[in-house]
PDB file of N, CA and C in Angstrom:
ATOM      1  N   ASN A 856     -78.305  23.840 -12.916  1.00 55.00           N
ATOM      2  CA  ASN A 856     -77.526  23.743 -14.223  1.00 55.00           C
ATOM      3  C   ASN A 856     -77.435  22.364 -14.822  1.00 55.00           C
ATOM      4  N   ILE A 857     -76.734  22.373 -15.517  1.00 57.00           N
ATOM      5  CA  ILE A 857     -76.450  21.183 -16.552  1.00 57.00           C
ATOM      6  C   ILE A 857     -75.588  20.242 -15.709  1.00 57.00           C
ATOM      7  N   ILE A 858     -74.816  20.552 -15.109  1.00 60.00           N
ATOM      8  CA  ILE A 858     -73.764  19.620 -14.551  1.00 60.00           C
ATOM      9  C   ILE A 858     -74.616  18.902 -13.355  1.00 60.00           C
ATOM     10  N   SER A 859     -75.328  19.787 -12.214  1.00 62.00           N
ATOM     11  CA  SER A 859     -76.049  18.939 -11.565  1.00 62.00           C
ATOM     12  C   SER A 859     -77.115  18.212 -11.910  1.00 62.00           C
ATOM     13  N   LEU A 860     -77.784  18.776 -12.837  1.00 61.00           N
ATOM     14  CA  LEU A 860     -78.946  17.827 -13.338  1.00 61.00           C
ATOM     15  C   LEU A 860     -78.516  16.506 -14.074  1.00 61.00           C
ATOM     16  N   PHE A 861     -77.170  16.284 -14.800  1.00 65.00           N
ATOM     17  CA  PHE A 861     -76.590  15.365 -15.229  1.00 65.00           C
ATOM     18  C   PHE A 861     -76.367  14.285 -14.216  1.00 65.00           C
ATOM     19  N   LEU A 862     -75.631  14.497 -12.993  1.00 66.00           N
ATOM     20  CA  LEU A 862     -74.996  14.195 -12.111  1.00 66.00           C
ATOM     21  C   LEU A 862     -76.053  13.423 -11.459  1.00 66.00           C
ATOM     22  N   LEU A 863     -77.189  14.010 -10.950  1.00 65.00           N
ATOM     23  CA  LEU A 863     -78.132  13.973 -10.167  1.00 65.00           C
ATOM     24  C   LEU A 863     -79.236  12.948 -10.645  1.00 65.00           C
ATOM     25  N   TYR A 864     -79.303  13.044 -12.050  1.00 65.00           N
ATOM     26  CA  TYR A 864     -80.266  11.981 -12.645  1.00 65.00           C
ATOM     27  C   TYR A 864     -79.405  10.727 -12.679  1.00 65.00           C
ATOM     28  N   ARG A 865     -78.122  10.732 -12.956  1.00 72.00           N
ATOM     29  CA  ARG A 865     -77.529   9.218 -13.075  1.00 72.00           C
ATOM     30  C   ARG A 865     -77.118   8.889 -11.769  1.00 72.00           C
ATOM     31  N   TYR A 866     -76.582   9.513 -10.441  1.00 71.00           N
ATOM     32  CA  TYR A 866     -76.354   9.223  -9.363  1.00 71.00           C
ATOM     33  C   TYR A 866     -77.088   9.476  -8.184  1.00 71.00           C
ATOM     34  N   GLU A 867     -78.333  10.304  -8.223  1.00 71.00           N
ATOM     35  CA  GLU A 867     -79.123  11.008  -7.353  1.00 71.00           C
ATOM     36  C   GLU A 867     -78.262  11.690  -6.269  1.00 71.00           C
ATOM     37  N   ALA A 868     -76.993  11.827  -5.965  1.00 74.00           N
ATOM     38  CA  ALA A 868     -76.138  12.555  -5.166  1.00 74.00           C
ATOM     39  C   ALA A 868     -74.749  12.262  -5.724  1.00 74.00           C
ATOM     40  N   LEU A 869     -74.198  13.440  -5.200  1.00 76.00           N
ATOM     41  CA  LEU A 869     -72.396  13.122  -5.153  1.00 76.00           C
ATOM     42  C   LEU A 869     -72.090  12.537  -4.197  1.00 76.00           C
ATOM     43  N   THR A 870     -70.990  11.818  -4.040  1.00 83.00           N
ATOM     44  CA  THR A 870     -70.155  11.388  -2.925  1.00 83.00           C
ATOM     45  C   THR A 870     -69.174  12.148  -2.801  1.00 83.00           C
ATOM     46  N   GLU A 871     -68.372  12.206  -1.597  1.00 88.00           N
ATOM     47  CA  GLU A 871     -67.679  13.380  -1.468  1.00 88.00           C
ATOM     48  C   GLU A 871     -65.961  13.082  -2.829  1.00 88.00           C
ATOM     49  N   ASP A 872     -66.016  11.957  -2.880  1.00 90.00           N
ATOM     50  CA  ASP A 872     -65.203  11.405  -3.976  1.00 90.00           C
ATOM     51  C   ASP A 872     -65.396  12.009  -5.333  1.00 90.00           C
ATOM     52  N   MET A 873     -66.800  12.135  -5.689  1.00 85.00           N
ATOM     53  CA  MET A 873     -67.003  12.535  -6.841  1.00 85.00           C
ATOM     54  C   MET A 873     -67.416  14.057  -6.901  1.00 85.00           C
ATOM     55  N   ALA A 874     -67.697  14.831  -5.915  1.00 85.00           N
ATOM     56  CA  ALA A 874     -67.465  16.476  -5.782  1.00 85.00           C
ATOM     57  C   ALA A 874     -65.998  16.695  -5.968  1.00 85.00           C
ATOM     58  N   ARG A 875     -65.282  16.017  -5.212  1.00 92.00           N
ATOM     59  CA  ARG A 875     -63.666  16.485  -5.298  1.00 92.00           C
ATOM     60  C   ARG A 875     -62.981  16.204  -6.533  1.00 92.00           C
ATOM     61  N   PHE A 876     -63.351  15.101  -7.432  1.00 92.00           N
ATOM     62  CA  PHE A 876     -62.994  15.001  -8.871  1.00 92.00           C
ATOM     63  C   PHE A 876     -63.664  16.035 -10.040  1.00 92.00           C
ATOM     64  N   TYR A 877     -64.649  16.447  -9.409  1.00 89.00           N
ATOM     65  CA  TYR A 877     -65.464  17.667 -10.385  1.00 89.00           C
ATOM     66  C   TYR A 877     -64.884  19.027 -10.006  1.00 89.00           C
ATOM     67  N   VAL A 878     -64.672  19.452  -8.859  1.00 92.00           N
ATOM     68  CA  VAL A 878     -63.962  20.570  -8.450  1.00 92.00           C
ATOM     69  C   VAL A 878     -62.576  20.088  -9.033  1.00 92.00           C
ATOM     70  N   THR A 879     -61.802  19.503  -8.861  1.00 95.00           N
ATOM     71  CA  THR A 879     -60.659  19.356  -9.528  1.00 95.00           C
ATOM     72  C   THR A 879     -60.583  19.662 -11.016  1.00 95.00           C
ATOM     73  N   GLU A 880     -61.632  19.022 -11.688  1.00 95.00           N
ATOM     74  CA  GLU A 880     -61.638  19.033 -13.296  1.00 95.00           C
ATOM     75  C   GLU A 880     -62.001  20.624 -13.190  1.00 95.00           C
ATOM     76  N   MET A 881     -62.613  21.327 -12.878  1.00 94.00           N
ATOM     77  CA  MET A 881     -63.255  22.597 -12.878  1.00 94.00           C
ATOM     78  C   MET A 881     -61.859  23.649 -12.651  1.00 94.00           C
ATOM     79  N   THR A 882     -60.799  23.458 -11.388  1.00 96.00           N
ATOM     80  CA  THR A 882     -59.926  23.849 -11.242  1.00 96.00           C
ATOM     81  C   THR A 882     -58.894  23.896 -12.345  1.00 96.00           C
ATOM     82  N   LEU A 883     -58.635  22.568 -12.781  1.00 96.00           N
ATOM     83  CA  LEU A 883     -57.503  22.143 -13.988  1.00 96.00           C
ATOM     84  C   LEU A 883     -58.156  23.087 -15.167  1.00 96.00           C
ATOM     85  N   ALA A 884     -59.210  22.983 -15.479  1.00 95.00           N
ATOM     86  CA  ALA A 884     -59.831  23.640 -16.863  1.00 95.00           C
ATOM     87  C   ALA A 884     -59.321  25.370 -16.666  1.00 95.00           C
ATOM     88  N   ILE A 885     -59.639  25.863 -15.633  1.00 96.00           N
ATOM     89  CA  ILE A 885     -59.422  27.423 -15.152  1.00 96.00           C
ATOM     90  C   ILE A 885     -58.073  27.517 -15.269  1.00 96.00           C
ATOM     91  N   HIS A 886     -57.070  26.808 -14.751  1.00 96.00           N
ATOM     92  CA  HIS A 886     -55.548  26.746 -14.995  1.00 96.00           C
ATOM     93  C   HIS A 886     -55.125  26.833 -16.325  1.00 96.00           C
ATOM     94  N   THR A 887     -55.607  25.775 -17.153  1.00 96.00           N
ATOM     95  CA  THR A 887     -55.169  25.636 -18.422  1.00 96.00           C
ATOM     96  C   THR A 887     -55.360  26.778 -19.311  1.00 96.00           C
ATOM     97  N   VAL A 888     -56.739  27.430 -18.891  1.00 95.00           N
ATOM     98  CA  VAL A 888     -57.030  28.824 -19.666  1.00 95.00           C
ATOM     99  C   VAL A 888     -55.927  29.772 -19.171  1.00 95.00           C
ATOM    100  N   HIS A 889     -55.560  29.877 -17.905  1.00 93.00           N
ATOM    101  CA  HIS A 889     -54.927  30.629 -17.546  1.00 93.00           C
ATOM    102  C   HIS A 889     -53.243  30.506 -18.197  1.00 93.00           C
ATOM    103  N   THR A 890     -52.988  29.299 -18.246  1.00 94.00           N
ATOM    104  CA  THR A 890     -51.595  29.056 -18.710  1.00 94.00           C
ATOM    105  C   THR A 890     -51.615  29.414 -20.224  1.00 94.00           C
ATOM    106  N   MET A 891     -52.639  29.374 -20.966  1.00 94.00           N
ATOM    107  CA  MET A 891     -52.648  29.834 -22.299  1.00 94.00           C
ATOM    108  C   MET A 891     -52.472  31.430 -22.496  1.00 94.00           C
ATOM    109  N   GLY A 892     -52.751  31.832 -21.232  1.00 93.00           N
ATOM    110  CA  GLY A 892     -52.673  33.533 -21.341  1.00 93.00           C
ATOM    111  C   GLY A 892     -53.706  34.327 -21.510  1.00 93.00           C
ATOM    112  N   TYR A 893     -54.973  33.483 -20.954  1.00 93.00           N
ATOM    113  CA  TYR A 893     -56.138  34.022 -20.910  1.00 93.00           C
ATOM    114  C   TYR A 893     -57.117  33.846 -19.704  1.00 93.00           C
ATOM    115  N   ILE A 894     -58.001  35.030 -19.638  1.00 92.00           N
ATOM    116  CA  ILE A 894     -58.773  35.015 -18.402  1.00 92.00           C
ATOM    117  C   ILE A 894     -60.301  34.629 -18.982  1.00 92.00           C
ATOM    118  N   HIS A 895     -61.044  33.812 -18.396  1.00 93.00           N
ATOM    119  CA  HIS A 895     -62.283  33.225 -18.863  1.00 93.00           C
ATOM    120  C   HIS A 895     -63.235  34.849 -18.742  1.00 93.00           C
ATOM    121  N   ARG A 896     -63.556  34.957 -17.519  1.00 91.00           N
ATOM    122  CA  ARG A 896     -64.069  36.042 -16.992  1.00 91.00           C
ATOM    123  C   ARG A 896     -65.672  35.759 -16.914  1.00 91.00           C
ATOM    124  N   ASP A 897     -66.316  34.452 -17.033  1.00 93.00           N
ATOM    125  CA  ASP A 897     -67.507  33.932 -16.877  1.00 93.00           C
ATOM    126  C   ASP A 897     -67.502  32.935 -16.289  1.00 93.00           C
ATOM    127  N   ILE A 898     -66.935  32.428 -15.219  1.00 93.00           N
ATOM    128  CA  ILE A 898     -66.744  31.357 -14.577  1.00 93.00           C
ATOM    129  C   ILE A 898     -68.099  31.242 -13.884  1.00 93.00           C
ATOM    130  N   LYS A 899     -68.979  30.185 -14.071  1.00 90.00           N
ATOM    131  CA  LYS A 899     -70.229  29.869 -13.577  1.00 90.00           C
ATOM    132  C   LYS A 899     -70.563  28.511 -13.961  1.00 90.00           C
ATOM    133  N   PRO A 900     -71.498  27.733 -12.918  1.00 84.00           N
ATOM    134  CA  PRO A 900     -71.727  26.312 -13.464  1.00 84.00           C
ATOM    135  C   PRO A 900     -72.188  26.049 -14.573  1.00 84.00           C
ATOM    136  N   ASP A 901     -72.890  26.852 -15.098  1.00 85.00           N
ATOM    137  CA  ASP A 901     -73.387  26.867 -16.315  1.00 85.00           C
ATOM    138  C   ASP A 901     -72.538  26.432 -17.524  1.00 85.00           C
ATOM    139  N   ASN A 902     -71.407  27.168 -17.182  1.00 91.00           N
ATOM    140  CA  ASN A 902     -70.339  27.212 -18.498  1.00 91.00           C
ATOM    141  C   ASN A 902     -69.257  26.073 -18.510  1.00 91.00           C
ATOM    142  N   PHE A 903     -69.819  25.047 -17.740  1.00 89.00           N
ATOM    143  CA  PHE A 903     -68.952  23.471 -17.591  1.00 89.00           C
ATOM    144  C   PHE A 903     -70.108  22.425 -17.927  1.00 89.00           C
ATOM    145  N   LEU A 904     -69.586  22.076 -18.862  1.00 87.00           N
ATOM    146  CA  LEU A 904     -70.497  20.787 -19.555  1.00 87.00           C
ATOM    147  C   LEU A 904     -69.742  19.234 -19.105  1.00 87.00           C
ATOM    148  N   VAL A 905     -70.534  18.308 -19.360  1.00 85.00           N
ATOM    149  CA  VAL A 905     -69.864  16.928 -18.918  1.00 85.00           C
ATOM    150  C   VAL A 905     -69.965  16.301 -20.498  1.00 85.00           C
ATOM    151  N   ASP A 906     -68.942  15.826 -20.552  1.00 84.00           N
ATOM    152  CA  ASP A 906     -68.694  15.161 -21.920  1.00 84.00           C
ATOM    153  C   ASP A 906     -69.152  13.754 -21.586  1.00 84.00           C
ATOM    154  N   ARG A 907     -69.500  12.725 -22.845  1.00 81.00           N
ATOM    155  CA  ARG A 907     -69.839  11.436 -22.900  1.00 81.00           C
ATOM    156  C   ARG A 907     -69.280  10.686 -21.623  1.00 81.00           C
ATOM    157  N   VAL A 908     -67.931  10.927 -21.312  1.00 84.00           N
ATOM    158  CA  VAL A 908     -67.231   9.999 -20.457  1.00 84.00           C
ATOM    159  C   VAL A 908     -67.225  10.335 -18.948  1.00 84.00           C
ATOM    160  N   GLY A 909     -68.070  11.602 -18.815  1.00 83.00           N
ATOM    161  CA  GLY A 909     -68.030  12.330 -17.349  1.00 83.00           C
ATOM    162  C   GLY A 909     -66.922  13.362 -17.037  1.00 83.00           C
ATOM    163  N   HIS A 910     -66.085  13.865 -18.057  1.00 89.00           N
ATOM    164  CA  HIS A 910     -65.180  14.668 -17.695  1.00 89.00           C
ATOM    165  C   HIS A 910     -65.655  16.013 -18.108  1.00 89.00           C
ATOM    166  N   LEU A 911     -65.138  16.970 -17.292  1.00 91.00           N
ATOM    167  CA  LEU A 911     -66.008  18.594 -17.556  1.00 91.00           C
ATOM    168  C   LEU A 911     -65.127  19.075 -18.866  1.00 91.00           C
ATOM    169  N   LYS A 912     -65.829  20.141 -19.426  1.00 92.00           N
ATOM    170  CA  LYS A 912     -65.499  20.887 -20.490  1.00 92.00           C
ATOM    171  C   LYS A 912     -65.774  22.408 -20.151  1.00 92.00           C
ATOM    172  N   LEU A 913     -64.920  23.363 -20.340  1.00 94.00           N
ATOM    173  CA  LEU A 913     -65.438  24.710 -19.952  1.00 94.00           C
ATOM    174  C   LEU A 913     -65.949  25.467 -21.418  1.00 94.00           C
ATOM    175  N   THR A 914     -66.829  25.933 -21.369  1.00 94.00           N
ATOM    176  CA  THR A 914     -67.307  26.522 -22.532  1.00 94.00           C
ATOM    177  C   THR A 914     -67.584  28.381 -22.329  1.00 94.00           C
ATOM    178  N   ASP A 915     -67.971  28.825 -23.278  1.00 94.00           N
ATOM    179  CA  ASP A 915     -68.355  30.046 -23.345  1.00 94.00           C
ATOM    180  C   ASP A 915     -67.600  31.133 -23.117  1.00 94.00           C
ATOM    181  N   PHE A 916     -66.552  31.243 -24.126  1.00 93.00           N
ATOM    182  CA  PHE A 916     -65.335  32.168 -24.120  1.00 93.00           C
ATOM    183  C   PHE A 916     -65.571  33.549 -24.492  1.00 93.00           C
ATOM    184  N   GLY A 917     -66.832  33.801 -24.657  1.00 90.00           N
ATOM    185  CA  GLY A 917     -67.068  35.245 -25.472  1.00 90.00           C
ATOM    186  C   GLY A 917     -66.644  36.564 -24.436  1.00 90.00           C
ATOM    187  N   SER A 918     -66.485  36.216 -23.338  1.00 89.00           N
ATOM    188  CA  SER A 918     -66.026  37.267 -22.307  1.00 89.00           C
ATOM    189  C   SER A 918     -64.420  37.249 -21.907  1.00 89.00           C
ATOM    190  N   ALA A 919     -64.095  36.299 -22.646  1.00 91.00           N
ATOM    191  CA  ALA A 919     -62.484  35.863 -22.234  1.00 91.00           C
ATOM    192  C   ALA A 919     -61.621  37.169 -22.691  1.00 91.00           C
ATOM    193  N   ALA A 920     -60.497  37.299 -21.993  1.00 91.00           N
ATOM    194  CA  ALA A 920     -59.751  38.241 -22.363  1.00 91.00           C
ATOM    195  C   ALA A 920     -58.224  38.068 -22.341  1.00 91.00           C
ATOM    196  N   LYS A 921     -57.409  38.367 -23.138  1.00 91.00           N
ATOM    197  CA  LYS A 921     -55.975  37.997 -23.141  1.00 91.00           C
ATOM    198  C   LYS A 921     -55.214  38.816 -22.210  1.00 91.00           C
ATOM    199  N   MET A 922     -54.244  38.283 -21.412  1.00 91.00           N
ATOM    200  CA  MET A 922     -53.395  38.606 -20.184  1.00 91.00           C
ATOM    201  C   MET A 922     -52.280  39.304 -20.940  1.00 91.00           C
ATOM    202  N   ASP A 923     -51.734  40.158 -20.273  1.00 89.00           N
ATOM    203  CA  ASP A 923     -50.461  40.884 -20.592  1.00 89.00           C
ATOM    204  C   ASP A 923     -49.358  40.175 -20.058  1.00 89.00           C
ATOM    205  N   ASP A 924     -48.088  40.700 -20.439  1.00 89.00           N
ATOM    206  CA  ASP A 924     -47.110  39.663 -20.037  1.00 89.00           C
ATOM    207  C   ASP A 924     -46.838  39.566 -18.288  1.00 89.00           C
ATOM    208  N   HIS A 925     -47.808  40.689 -17.852  1.00 87.00           N
ATOM    209  CA  HIS A 925     -47.539  40.507 -16.087  1.00 87.00           C
ATOM    210  C   HIS A 925     -48.847  39.503 -15.480  1.00 87.00           C
ATOM    211  N   GLY A 926     -49.748  39.022 -16.490  1.00 85.00           N
ATOM    212  CA  GLY A 926     -50.524  38.422 -15.923  1.00 85.00           C
ATOM    213  C   GLY A 926     -52.067  39.185 -15.334  1.00 85.00           C
ATOM    214  N   LYS A 927     -51.834  40.302 -16.227  1.00 88.00           N
ATOM    215  CA  LYS A 927     -52.985  41.457 -16.160  1.00 88.00           C
ATOM    216  C   LYS A 927     -53.758  41.395 -17.279  1.00 88.00           C
ATOM    217  N   VAL A 928     -55.070  41.983 -17.074  1.00 86.00           N
ATOM    218  CA  VAL A 928     -56.196  42.060 -18.182  1.00 86.00           C
ATOM    219  C   VAL A 928     -56.072  43.870 -18.390  1.00 86.00           C
ATOM    220  N   ARG A 929     -55.762  44.483 -19.127  1.00 78.00           N
ATOM    221  CA  ARG A 929     -55.726  45.808 -19.365  1.00 78.00           C
ATOM    222  C   ARG A 929     -57.287  46.396 -19.918  1.00 78.00           C
ATOM    223  N   ILE A 930     -57.827  47.004 -19.232  1.00 72.00           N
ATOM    224  CA  ILE A 930     -59.275  47.641 -19.750  1.00 72.00           C
ATOM    225  C   ILE A 930     -58.832  49.017 -20.368  1.00 72.00           C
ATOM    226  N   TYR A 931     -58.990  49.388 -21.665  1.00 68.00           N
ATOM    227  CA  TYR A 931     -58.821  50.726 -21.783  1.00 68.00           C
ATOM    228  C   TYR A 931     -60.057  51.523 -22.068  1.00 68.00           C
ATOM    229  N   LYS A 932     -59.963  52.626 -21.346  1.00 61.00           N
ATOM    230  CA  LYS A 932     -61.463  53.563 -21.493  1.00 61.00           C
ATOM    231  C   LYS A 932     -61.096  54.770 -22.520  1.00 61.00           C
ATOM    232  N   ILE A 933     -61.882  54.898 -23.659  1.00 62.00           N
ATOM    233  CA  ILE A 933     -61.773  55.940 -24.420  1.00 62.00           C
ATOM    234  C   ILE A 933     -62.649  57.187 -23.773  1.00 62.00           C
ATOM    235  N   LYS A 934     -61.988  58.465 -23.710  1.00 64.00           N
ATOM    236  CA  LYS A 934     -62.744  59.477 -23.294  1.00 64.00           C
ATOM    237  C   LYS A 934     -63.009  60.339 -24.525  1.00 64.00           C
ATOM    238  N   LEU A 935     -64.302  60.710 -24.349  1.00 59.00           N
ATOM    239  CA  LEU A 935     -64.847  61.203 -25.775  1.00 59.00           C
ATOM    240  C   LEU A 935     -65.277  62.576 -25.309  1.00 59.00           C
ATOM    241  N   ASP A 936     -64.742  63.412 -26.074  1.00 62.00           N
ATOM    242  CA  ASP A 936     -64.992  65.050 -26.091  1.00 62.00           C
ATOM    243  C   ASP A 936     -66.512  65.179 -26.477  1.00 62.00           C
ATOM    244  N   ILE A 937     -67.401  65.627 -25.512  1.00 60.00           N
ATOM    245  CA  ILE A 937     -68.635  65.574 -25.989  1.00 60.00           C
ATOM    246  C   ILE A 937     -68.725  67.008 -26.940  1.00 60.00           C
ATOM    247  N   LYS A 938     -68.207  67.869 -26.942  1.00 60.00           N
ATOM    248  CA  LYS A 938     -68.293  68.988 -27.839  1.00 60.00           C
ATOM    249  C   LYS A 938     -68.068  68.476 -29.325  1.00 60.00           C
ATOM    250  N   GLU A 939     -66.835  67.776 -29.427  1.00 54.00           N
ATOM    251  CA  GLU A 939     -66.410  67.541 -30.824  1.00 54.00           C
ATOM    252  C   GLU A 939     -67.155  66.562 -31.278  1.00 54.00           C
ATOM    253  N   THR A 940     -67.846  65.698 -30.507  1.00 48.00           N
ATOM    254  CA  THR A 940     -68.671  64.580 -30.951  1.00 48.00           C
ATOM    255  C   THR A 940     -70.142  65.135 -31.394  1.00 48.00           C
ATOM    256  N   ARG A 941     -70.447  66.157 -30.837  1.00 49.00           N
ATOM    257  CA  ARG A 941     -71.604  67.101 -31.461  1.00 49.00           C
ATOM    258  C   ARG A 941     -71.591  67.876 -32.707  1.00 49.00           C
ATOM    259  N   LYS A 942     -70.385  67.995 -32.900  1.00 51.00           N
ATOM    260  CA  LYS A 942     -70.050  68.934 -34.249  1.00 51.00           C
ATOM    261  C   LYS A 942     -70.150  67.840 -35.362  1.00 51.00           C
ATOM    262  N   LEU A 943     -70.094  66.320 -35.034  1.00 51.00           N
ATOM    263  CA  LEU A 943     -70.031  65.303 -36.207  1.00 51.00           C
ATOM    264  C   LEU A 943     -71.309  65.255 -36.632  1.00 51.00           C
TER     265      LEU A 943
END
């Protein structure tokens, strides 16, 4: 992924402190999205980019969903009546 390629190119290996820093940045990015009332729904290393000063940016919000007042994402299923659909 982009993060590991960038960091390995620059440092060859991550120290424990560097790993802790990037895990913290990932956690804070996800937490910030949640405090804004959204669920990302596609968290994976490829969706974290490193900016020019070394901080992470969370990307690809195409699958994001708004949470309700209870912190839940409601998925609504529409039941189609096959008989009625065929008449159309």
